[in-house]
Amino acid sequence: MNISERPPLSALRARAREARSSRDLLRIQRQLEGDPRSGAQQLADQLARRIESARRERLRWRRLWSHRTALRRAGAECVAGVDEVGVGPLAGPVVAAAVVLPDRVSLPGLDDSKRVRRANREALAAAIRVQAVAFSIAESWPEEIDRLNIYQAALQAMRRAVAGLTEAPDHVLVDARTIPGIGIPQTALIGGDGRDASIAAASIVAKVHRDELMRRLDLEHPGYGFARHMGYATAEHRAALRRLGPCPVHRRSFAPCSQLALWS
């Protein structure tokens, strides 16, 4: 095909921008085969990267559902994912969520909450709440954390989250832990929030809920910067602790707080 007979690159770029599937991209890619124009080769490279990225995302999505698929084949009808956030901070609650997802969802970009940008995370959390068969959120606040220790308090929050589901699960997938006392078969997955769709959904719901709580606590206890660091031990937070002393939502059993011994 002569260059004069080839489609204008501007038209191909416009079609590439509007493409909604790998199949659409492949059609454009074929039209660029053997095209000697430098712009054509640049566009072909861009399309190849997009096609490869879409392929990897399809594989990732399939893996996210593989554990639940295996459980369903083994007879489990209702599978919940459970995760917690907020174990490490010096202030605020530890929050757990349990989520039961339907067979079909529209949750593009679903992943471990730590790998999702805030705006996307908040949009996903809203979509999960709408689409989930059931979801539950539970908290363990500093008084309980200090009484039990953070590990046991996190397990307590996870137990409450599972108990709060309106659809009782017959199997639970948990991020890296086994929850005692729930009486339901469970599987602990190391790195589960990046390996299973239900756990990822739970991590996002828990993270967004906790961040909202910390922004509220920032208004109630100004000066610490809770809305920025979410209670974690940043330099800003440590400086505020030295300046103001701990407030009622700080964890007394955590060394940076207990060492100050300035509780009101």
PDB file of C-alpha atoms in Angstrom:
ATOM      1  CA  MET A   1       0.000   0.000   0.000  1.00  0.00           C
ATOM      2  CA  ASN A   2       1.379   3.400  -0.950  1.00  0.00           C
ATOM      3  CA  ILE A   3       1.753   5.986   1.769  1.00  0.00           C
ATOM      4  CA  SER A   4      -0.798   8.134  -0.033  1.00  0.00           C
ATOM      5  CA  GLU A   5      -3.308   5.271   0.258  1.00  0.00           C
ATOM      6  CA  ARG A   6      -2.811   4.744   3.986  1.00  0.00           C
ATOM      7  CA  PRO A   7      -5.242   6.257   6.506  1.00  0.00           C
ATOM      8  CA  PRO A   8      -4.122   9.580   7.993  1.00  0.00           C
ATOM      9  CA  LEU A   9      -2.283   9.114  11.267  1.00  0.00           C
ATOM     10  CA  SER A  10      -4.555  11.662  12.917  1.00  0.00           C
ATOM     11  CA  ALA A  11      -7.552   9.430  12.143  1.00  0.00           C
ATOM     12  CA  LEU A  12      -5.787   6.331  13.500  1.00  0.00           C
ATOM     13  CA  ARG A  13      -4.771   8.156  16.662  1.00  0.00           C
ATOM     14  CA  ALA A  14      -8.367   9.285  17.176  1.00  0.00           C
ATOM     15  CA  ARG A  15      -9.593   5.707  16.745  1.00  0.00           C
ATOM     16  CA  ALA A  16      -6.954   4.505  19.211  1.00  0.00           C
ATOM     17  CA  ARG A  17      -8.115   7.045  21.800  1.00  0.00           C
ATOM     18  CA  GLU A  18     -11.698   5.865  21.385  1.00  0.00           C
ATOM     19  CA  ALA A  19     -10.864   2.130  21.418  1.00  0.00           C
ATOM     20  CA  ARG A  20     -12.610   0.225  24.189  1.00  0.00           C
ATOM     21  CA  SER A  21     -11.125  -3.246  23.731  1.00  0.00           C
ATOM     22  CA  SER A  22      -7.964  -5.060  22.722  1.00  0.00           C
ATOM     23  CA  ARG A  23      -9.779  -6.220  19.620  1.00  0.00           C
ATOM     24  CA  ASP A  24     -10.261  -2.611  18.524  1.00  0.00           C
ATOM     25  CA  LEU A  25      -6.580  -1.904  19.163  1.00  0.00           C
ATOM     26  CA  LEU A  26      -5.510  -4.967  17.189  1.00  0.00           C
ATOM     27  CA  ARG A  27      -7.515  -3.795  14.166  1.00  0.00           C
ATOM     28  CA  ILE A  28      -5.680  -0.472  14.210  1.00  0.00           C
ATOM     29  CA  GLN A  29      -2.363  -2.226  14.767  1.00  0.00           C
ATOM     30  CA  ARG A  30      -2.895  -4.328  11.625  1.00  0.00           C
ATOM     31  CA  GLN A  31      -3.441  -1.203   9.580  1.00  0.00           C
ATOM     32  CA  LEU A  32      -0.044   0.049  10.726  1.00  0.00           C
ATOM     33  CA  GLU A  33       1.861  -3.083   9.688  1.00  0.00           C
ATOM     34  CA  GLY A  34       4.625  -2.193   7.246  1.00  0.00           C
ATOM     35  CA  ASP A  35       3.837   1.516   7.464  1.00  0.00           C
ATOM     36  CA  PRO A  36       7.221   3.277   7.112  1.00  0.00           C
ATOM     37  CA  ARG A  37       6.083   6.583   8.611  1.00  0.00           C
ATOM     38  CA  SER A  38       7.861   7.320  11.897  1.00  0.00           C
ATOM     39  CA  GLY A  39       4.608   8.462  13.454  1.00  0.00           C
ATOM     40  CA  ALA A  40       3.026   5.168  12.446  1.00  0.00           C
ATOM     41  CA  GLN A  41       5.766   3.197  14.185  1.00  0.00           C
ATOM     42  CA  GLN A  42       5.381   5.291  17.336  1.00  0.00           C
ATOM     43  CA  LEU A  43       1.638   4.680  17.331  1.00  0.00           C
ATOM     44  CA  ALA A  44       2.183   0.958  16.732  1.00  0.00           C
ATOM     45  CA  ASP A  45       4.505   0.815  19.752  1.00  0.00           C
ATOM     46  CA  GLN A  46       1.920   2.599  21.894  1.00  0.00           C
ATOM     47  CA  LEU A  47      -0.769   0.163  20.776  1.00  0.00           C
ATOM     48  CA  ALA A  48       1.471  -2.815  21.526  1.00  0.00           C
ATOM     49  CA  ARG A  49       2.027  -1.534  25.066  1.00  0.00           C
ATOM     50  CA  ARG A  50      -1.705  -0.993  25.591  1.00  0.00           C
ATOM     51  CA  ILE A  51      -2.527  -4.450  24.273  1.00  0.00           C
ATOM     52  CA  GLU A  52       0.080  -6.041  26.527  1.00  0.00           C
ATOM     53  CA  SER A  53      -1.159  -4.032  29.519  1.00  0.00           C
ATOM     54  CA  ALA A  54      -4.720  -5.183  28.841  1.00  0.00           C
ATOM     55  CA  ARG A  55      -3.528  -8.787  28.577  1.00  0.00           C
ATOM     56  CA  ARG A  56      -1.761  -8.577  31.939  1.00  0.00           C
ATOM     57  CA  GLU A  57      -4.831  -6.998  33.525  1.00  0.00           C
ATOM     58  CA  ARG A  58      -7.048  -9.831  32.233  1.00  0.00           C
ATOM     59  CA  LEU A  59      -4.674 -12.383  33.749  1.00  0.00           C
ATOM     60  CA  ARG A  60      -4.548 -10.449  37.037  1.00  0.00           C
ATOM     61  CA  TRP A  61      -8.346 -10.268  37.161  1.00  0.00           C
ATOM     62  CA  ARG A  62      -8.623 -14.006  36.527  1.00  0.00           C
ATOM     63  CA  ARG A  63      -6.167 -14.706  39.355  1.00  0.00           C
ATOM     64  CA  LEU A  64      -8.135 -12.417  41.704  1.00  0.00           C
ATOM     65  CA  TRP A  65     -11.097 -14.767  41.374  1.00  0.00           C
ATOM     66  CA  SER A  66      -9.201 -18.078  41.305  1.00  0.00           C
ATOM     67  CA  HIS A  67      -9.453 -18.836  45.031  1.00  0.00           C
ATOM     68  CA  ARG A  68     -13.170 -18.187  45.167  1.00  0.00           C
ATOM     69  CA  THR A  69     -13.705 -20.162  41.971  1.00  0.00           C
ATOM     70  CA  ALA A  70     -11.949 -23.156  43.525  1.00  0.00           C
ATOM     71  CA  LEU A  71     -14.009 -22.838  46.704  1.00  0.00           C
ATOM     72  CA  ARG A  72     -17.235 -22.597  44.733  1.00  0.00           C
ATOM     73  CA  ARG A  73     -16.330 -25.739  42.805  1.00  0.00           C
ATOM     74  CA  ALA A  74     -15.726 -27.467  46.147  1.00  0.00           C
ATOM     75  CA  GLY A  75     -19.246 -26.550  47.295  1.00  0.00           C
ATOM     76  CA  ALA A  76     -18.929 -23.184  49.038  1.00  0.00           C
ATOM     77  CA  GLU A  77     -21.891 -21.021  48.044  1.00  0.00           C
ATOM     78  CA  CYS A  78     -21.086 -17.804  49.918  1.00  0.00           C
ATOM     79  CA  VAL A  79     -17.456 -16.691  50.236  1.00  0.00           C
ATOM     80  CA  ALA A  80     -16.450 -13.577  52.168  1.00  0.00           C
ATOM     81  CA  GLY A  81     -13.185 -11.676  52.013  1.00  0.00           C
ATOM     82  CA  VAL A  82     -11.890 -10.080  55.229  1.00  0.00           C
ATOM     83  CA  ASP A  83      -9.139  -7.545  55.817  1.00  0.00           C
ATOM     84  CA  GLU A  84      -8.131  -4.919  58.352  1.00  0.00           C
ATOM     85  CA  VAL A  85      -6.359  -1.563  58.196  1.00  0.00           C
ATOM     86  CA  GLY A  86      -4.796   0.627  60.848  1.00  0.00           C
ATOM     87  CA  VAL A  87      -2.615  -1.780  62.833  1.00  0.00           C
ATOM     88  CA  GLY A  88       0.456   0.458  62.739  1.00  0.00           C
ATOM     89  CA  PRO A  89      -0.799   3.991  63.518  1.00  0.00           C
ATOM     90  CA  LEU A  90      -0.276   5.714  66.865  1.00  0.00           C
ATOM     91  CA  ALA A  91      -3.867   6.989  66.930  1.00  0.00           C
ATOM     92  CA  GLY A  92      -7.368   6.071  65.866  1.00  0.00           C
ATOM     93  CA  PRO A  93      -9.103   2.713  65.504  1.00  0.00           C
ATOM     94  CA  VAL A  94      -8.141  -0.435  63.709  1.00  0.00           C
ATOM     95  CA  VAL A  95     -10.891  -1.111  61.159  1.00  0.00           C
ATOM     96  CA  ALA A  96     -11.914  -4.423  59.602  1.00  0.00           C
ATOM     97  CA  ALA A  97     -14.290  -5.118  56.734  1.00  0.00           C
ATOM     98  CA  ALA A  98     -15.899  -8.275  55.409  1.00  0.00           C
ATOM     99  CA  VAL A  99     -17.270  -8.333  51.862  1.00  0.00           C
ATOM    100  CA  VAL A 100     -19.246 -10.888  49.873  1.00  0.00           C
ATOM    101  CA  LEU A 101     -19.098 -10.121  46.158  1.00  0.00           C
ATOM    102  CA  PRO A 102     -21.545 -11.384  43.529  1.00  0.00           C
ATOM    103  CA  ASP A 103     -20.413 -13.496  40.585  1.00  0.00           C
ATOM    104  CA  ARG A 104     -20.284 -10.473  38.306  1.00  0.00           C
ATOM    105  CA  VAL A 105     -19.011  -7.052  39.276  1.00  0.00           C
ATOM    106  CA  SER A 106     -17.914  -3.861  37.586  1.00  0.00           C
ATOM    107  CA  LEU A 107     -14.938  -2.812  39.692  1.00  0.00           C
ATOM    108  CA  PRO A 108     -12.196  -1.734  37.270  1.00  0.00           C
ATOM    109  CA  GLY A 109      -8.837  -1.368  38.968  1.00  0.00           C
ATOM    110  CA  LEU A 110      -9.792  -3.425  42.034  1.00  0.00           C
ATOM    111  CA  ASP A 111      -6.584  -4.169  43.937  1.00  0.00           C
ATOM    112  CA  ASP A 112      -4.895  -3.951  47.315  1.00  0.00           C
ATOM    113  CA  SER A 113      -5.992  -0.593  48.752  1.00  0.00           C
ATOM    114  CA  LYS A 114      -2.361   0.485  49.179  1.00  0.00           C
ATOM    115  CA  ARG A 115      -1.860   0.284  45.412  1.00  0.00           C
ATOM    116  CA  VAL A 116      -4.942   2.329  44.502  1.00  0.00           C
ATOM    117  CA  ARG A 117      -4.971   6.125  44.402  1.00  0.00           C
ATOM    118  CA  ARG A 118      -7.280   7.905  46.812  1.00  0.00           C
ATOM    119  CA  ALA A 119      -9.862   9.079  44.234  1.00  0.00           C
ATOM    120  CA  ASN A 120     -10.051   5.623  42.642  1.00  0.00           C
ATOM    121  CA  ARG A 121     -10.143   3.966  46.055  1.00  0.00           C
ATOM    122  CA  GLU A 122     -13.091   6.076  47.152  1.00  0.00           C
ATOM    123  CA  ALA A 123     -14.943   5.408  43.895  1.00  0.00           C
ATOM    124  CA  LEU A 124     -14.292   1.682  44.269  1.00  0.00           C
ATOM    125  CA  ALA A 125     -15.469   1.680  47.890  1.00  0.00           C
ATOM    126  CA  ALA A 126     -18.754   3.291  46.854  1.00  0.00           C
ATOM    127  CA  ALA A 127     -19.170   0.799  43.999  1.00  0.00           C
ATOM    128  CA  ILE A 128     -18.393  -2.161  46.267  1.00  0.00           C
ATOM    129  CA  ARG A 129     -21.024  -1.049  48.763  1.00  0.00           C
ATOM    130  CA  VAL A 130     -23.599  -0.897  45.972  1.00  0.00           C
ATOM    131  CA  GLN A 131     -22.668  -4.134  44.225  1.00  0.00           C
ATOM    132  CA  ALA A 132     -21.776  -6.382  47.168  1.00  0.00           C
ATOM    133  CA  VAL A 133     -24.128  -9.171  48.203  1.00  0.00           C
ATOM    134  CA  ALA A 134     -23.236  -8.142  51.754  1.00  0.00           C
ATOM    135  CA  PHE A 135     -20.599  -6.087  53.543  1.00  0.00           C
ATOM    136  CA  SER A 136     -19.830  -5.239  57.146  1.00  0.00           C
ATOM    137  CA  ILE A 137     -17.424  -2.838  58.857  1.00  0.00           C
ATOM    138  CA  ALA A 138     -16.193  -3.109  62.442  1.00  0.00           C
ATOM    139  CA  GLU A 139     -13.839  -1.044  64.592  1.00  0.00           C
ATOM    140  CA  SER A 140     -11.635  -1.471  67.618  1.00  0.00           C
ATOM    141  CA  TRP A 141     -10.794   1.826  69.274  1.00  0.00           C
ATOM    142  CA  PRO A 142      -7.687   2.794  71.307  1.00  0.00           C
ATOM    143  CA  GLU A 143      -9.145   1.894  74.706  1.00  0.00           C
ATOM    144  CA  GLU A 144      -9.753  -1.667  73.517  1.00  0.00           C
ATOM    145  CA  ILE A 145      -6.420  -1.759  71.650  1.00  0.00           C
ATOM    146  CA  ASP A 146      -4.595  -0.775  74.822  1.00  0.00           C
ATOM    147  CA  ARG A 147      -6.472  -3.363  76.879  1.00  0.00           C
ATOM    148  CA  LEU A 148      -6.111  -6.314  74.492  1.00  0.00           C
ATOM    149  CA  ASN A 149      -2.983  -5.374  72.459  1.00  0.00           C
ATOM    150  CA  ILE A 150      -3.138  -4.422  68.801  1.00  0.00           C
ATOM    151  CA  TYR A 151      -2.958  -7.960  67.427  1.00  0.00           C
ATOM    152  CA  GLN A 152      -5.936  -9.184  69.468  1.00  0.00           C
ATOM    153  CA  ALA A 153      -7.866  -5.970  68.836  1.00  0.00           C
ATOM    154  CA  ALA A 154      -7.453  -6.419  65.080  1.00  0.00           C
ATOM    155  CA  LEU A 155      -8.734  -9.997  65.347  1.00  0.00           C
ATOM    156  CA  GLN A 156     -11.669  -8.730  67.419  1.00  0.00           C
ATOM    157  CA  ALA A 157     -12.561  -6.220  64.717  1.00  0.00           C
ATOM    158  CA  MET A 158     -12.359  -8.948  62.082  1.00  0.00           C
ATOM    159  CA  ARG A 159     -14.625 -11.227  64.129  1.00  0.00           C
ATOM    160  CA  ARG A 160     -17.161  -8.420  64.440  1.00  0.00           C
ATOM    161  CA  ALA A 161     -17.022  -7.717  60.721  1.00  0.00           C
ATOM    162  CA  VAL A 162     -17.759 -11.357  59.864  1.00  0.00           C
ATOM    163  CA  ALA A 163     -20.543 -11.510  62.460  1.00  0.00           C
ATOM    164  CA  GLY A 164     -22.071  -8.347  61.005  1.00  0.00           C
ATOM    165  CA  LEU A 165     -22.626  -9.778  57.529  1.00  0.00           C
ATOM    166  CA  THR A 166     -26.305 -10.064  56.644  1.00  0.00           C
ATOM    167  CA  GLU A 167     -25.458 -12.989  54.352  1.00  0.00           C
ATOM    168  CA  ALA A 168     -23.724 -15.661  56.432  1.00  0.00           C
ATOM    169  CA  PRO A 169     -20.646 -16.978  54.600  1.00  0.00           C
ATOM    170  CA  ASP A 170     -19.740 -20.660  54.479  1.00  0.00           C
ATOM    171  CA  HIS A 171     -16.074 -19.858  53.823  1.00  0.00           C
ATOM    172  CA  VAL A 172     -13.908 -16.884  54.668  1.00  0.00           C
ATOM    173  CA  LEU A 173     -10.775 -15.716  52.856  1.00  0.00           C
ATOM    174  CA  VAL A 174      -8.531 -13.657  55.150  1.00  0.00           C
ATOM    175  CA  ASP A 175      -5.472 -11.571  54.477  1.00  0.00           C
ATOM    176  CA  ALA A 176      -2.558 -13.377  56.176  1.00  0.00           C
ATOM    177  CA  ARG A 177      -4.425 -14.312  59.363  1.00  0.00           C
ATOM    178  CA  THR A 178      -6.700 -16.900  60.877  1.00  0.00           C
ATOM    179  CA  ILE A 179      -9.619 -15.430  62.812  1.00  0.00           C
ATOM    180  CA  PRO A 180     -10.313 -17.430  65.983  1.00  0.00           C
ATOM    181  CA  GLY A 181     -13.813 -18.043  67.230  1.00  0.00           C
ATOM    182  CA  ILE A 182     -15.880 -17.520  64.070  1.00  0.00           C
ATOM    183  CA  GLY A 183     -16.855 -21.169  63.514  1.00  0.00           C
ATOM    184  CA  ILE A 184     -16.553 -20.878  59.736  1.00  0.00           C
ATOM    185  CA  PRO A 185     -13.989 -22.582  57.489  1.00  0.00           C
ATOM    186  CA  GLN A 186     -11.363 -20.082  56.465  1.00  0.00           C
ATOM    187  CA  THR A 187      -8.243 -19.726  54.376  1.00  0.00           C
ATOM    188  CA  ALA A 188      -5.422 -17.318  55.196  1.00  0.00           C
ATOM    189  CA  LEU A 189      -3.733 -15.882  52.097  1.00  0.00           C
ATOM    190  CA  ILE A 190      -0.379 -14.157  52.460  1.00  0.00           C
ATOM    191  CA  GLY A 191      -0.692 -10.906  50.528  1.00  0.00           C
ATOM    192  CA  GLY A 192      -4.364 -11.713  50.094  1.00  0.00           C
ATOM    193  CA  ASP A 193      -5.406  -8.114  49.455  1.00  0.00           C
ATOM    194  CA  GLY A 194      -3.506  -8.333  46.167  1.00  0.00           C
ATOM    195  CA  ARG A 195      -4.416 -11.957  45.387  1.00  0.00           C
ATOM    196  CA  ASP A 196      -8.158 -12.199  45.948  1.00  0.00           C
ATOM    197  CA  ALA A 197     -10.969  -9.934  44.759  1.00  0.00           C
ATOM    198  CA  SER A 198     -13.060 -10.252  47.937  1.00  0.00           C
ATOM    199  CA  ILE A 199     -10.128  -9.482  50.241  1.00  0.00           C
ATOM    200  CA  ALA A 200      -9.108  -6.562  48.010  1.00  0.00           C
ATOM    201  CA  ALA A 201     -12.658  -5.230  48.216  1.00  0.00           C
ATOM    202  CA  ALA A 202     -12.595  -5.563  52.008  1.00  0.00           C
ATOM    203  CA  SER A 203      -9.266  -3.746  52.208  1.00  0.00           C
ATOM    204  CA  ILE A 204     -10.618  -0.849  50.150  1.00  0.00           C
ATOM    205  CA  VAL A 205     -13.857  -0.548  52.115  1.00  0.00           C
ATOM    206  CA  ALA A 206     -11.935  -0.663  55.418  1.00  0.00           C
ATOM    207  CA  LYS A 207      -9.307   1.835  54.261  1.00  0.00           C
ATOM    208  CA  VAL A 208     -11.814   4.397  52.984  1.00  0.00           C
ATOM    209  CA  HIS A 209     -13.932   4.062  56.136  1.00  0.00           C
ATOM    210  CA  ARG A 210     -10.913   4.523  58.407  1.00  0.00           C
ATOM    211  CA  ASP A 211      -9.631   7.518  56.440  1.00  0.00           C
ATOM    212  CA  GLU A 212     -13.037   9.166  56.826  1.00  0.00           C
ATOM    213  CA  LEU A 213     -12.910   8.547  60.578  1.00  0.00           C
ATOM    214  CA  MET A 214      -9.432  10.059  60.793  1.00  0.00           C
ATOM    215  CA  ARG A 215     -10.548  13.181  58.918  1.00  0.00           C
ATOM    216  CA  ARG A 216     -13.390  13.515  61.422  1.00  0.00           C
ATOM    217  CA  LEU A 217     -10.952  13.049  64.312  1.00  0.00           C
ATOM    218  CA  ASP A 218      -8.770  15.757  62.802  1.00  0.00           C
ATOM    219  CA  LEU A 219     -11.643  18.207  63.336  1.00  0.00           C
ATOM    220  CA  GLU A 220     -12.249  16.960  66.878  1.00  0.00           C
ATOM    221  CA  HIS A 221      -8.571  17.016  67.845  1.00  0.00           C
ATOM    222  CA  PRO A 222      -6.888  19.733  65.774  1.00  0.00           C
ATOM    223  CA  GLY A 223      -3.166  20.199  65.614  1.00  0.00           C
ATOM    224  CA  TYR A 224      -2.038  16.602  65.093  1.00  0.00           C
ATOM    225  CA  GLY A 225      -2.589  16.426  61.338  1.00  0.00           C
ATOM    226  CA  PHE A 226      -4.732  13.274  61.429  1.00  0.00           C
ATOM    227  CA  ALA A 227      -6.331  14.138  58.078  1.00  0.00           C
ATOM    228  CA  ARG A 228      -2.911  14.038  56.418  1.00  0.00           C
ATOM    229  CA  HIS A 229      -1.091  11.110  58.041  1.00  0.00           C
ATOM    230  CA  MET A 230      -4.124   9.119  59.244  1.00  0.00           C
ATOM    231  CA  GLY A 231      -2.512   8.577  62.634  1.00  0.00           C
ATOM    232  CA  TYR A 232       0.711   7.009  61.376  1.00  0.00           C
ATOM    233  CA  ALA A 233       4.027   7.870  63.017  1.00  0.00           C
ATOM    234  CA  THR A 234       5.200  10.503  60.567  1.00  0.00           C
ATOM    235  CA  ALA A 235       7.665  13.230  61.526  1.00  0.00           C
ATOM    236  CA  GLU A 236       4.761  15.708  61.598  1.00  0.00           C
ATOM    237  CA  HIS A 237       2.762  13.477  63.943  1.00  0.00           C
ATOM    238  CA  ARG A 238       5.688  12.860  66.300  1.00  0.00           C
ATOM    239  CA  ALA A 239       6.416  16.592  66.460  1.00  0.00           C
ATOM    240  CA  ALA A 240       2.759  17.278  67.311  1.00  0.00           C
ATOM    241  CA  LEU A 241       2.864  14.658  70.043  1.00  0.00           C
ATOM    242  CA  ARG A 242       5.899  16.315  71.605  1.00  0.00           C
ATOM    243  CA  ARG A 243       4.253  19.725  71.348  1.00  0.00           C
ATOM    244  CA  LEU A 244       0.696  18.876  72.425  1.00  0.00           C
ATOM    245  CA  GLY A 245       0.970  15.550  74.199  1.00  0.00           C
ATOM    246  CA  PRO A 246      -1.325  12.610  73.355  1.00  0.00           C
ATOM    247  CA  CYS A 247      -5.053  13.119  72.939  1.00  0.00           C
ATOM    248  CA  PRO A 248      -7.842  10.654  73.870  1.00  0.00           C
ATOM    249  CA  VAL A 249      -7.651   8.797  70.531  1.00  0.00           C
ATOM    250  CA  HIS A 250      -3.934   8.050  70.808  1.00  0.00           C
ATOM    251  CA  ARG A 251      -2.934   4.503  71.685  1.00  0.00           C
ATOM    252  CA  ARG A 252      -1.419   4.623  75.164  1.00  0.00           C
ATOM    253  CA  SER A 253       0.248   1.226  74.759  1.00  0.00           C
ATOM    254  CA  PHE A 254       2.282   2.427  71.768  1.00  0.00           C
ATOM    255  CA  ALA A 255       5.744   3.581  72.862  1.00  0.00           C
ATOM    256  CA  PRO A 256       5.805   7.061  71.261  1.00  0.00           C
ATOM    257  CA  CYS A 257       2.618   7.872  73.207  1.00  0.00           C
ATOM    258  CA  SER A 258       3.280   6.067  76.477  1.00  0.00           C
ATOM    259  CA  GLN A 259       6.738   7.580  76.835  1.00  0.00           C
ATOM    260  CA  LEU A 260       5.255  11.073  76.966  1.00  0.00           C
ATOM    261  CA  ALA A 261       3.000  10.198  79.938  1.00  0.00           C
ATOM    262  CA  LEU A 262       0.932  13.373  79.456  1.00  0.00           C
ATOM    263  CA  TRP A 263      -2.575  11.953  79.432  1.00  0.00           C
ATOM    264  CA  SER A 264      -5.343  14.217  80.515  1.00  0.00           C
TER     265      SER A 264
END
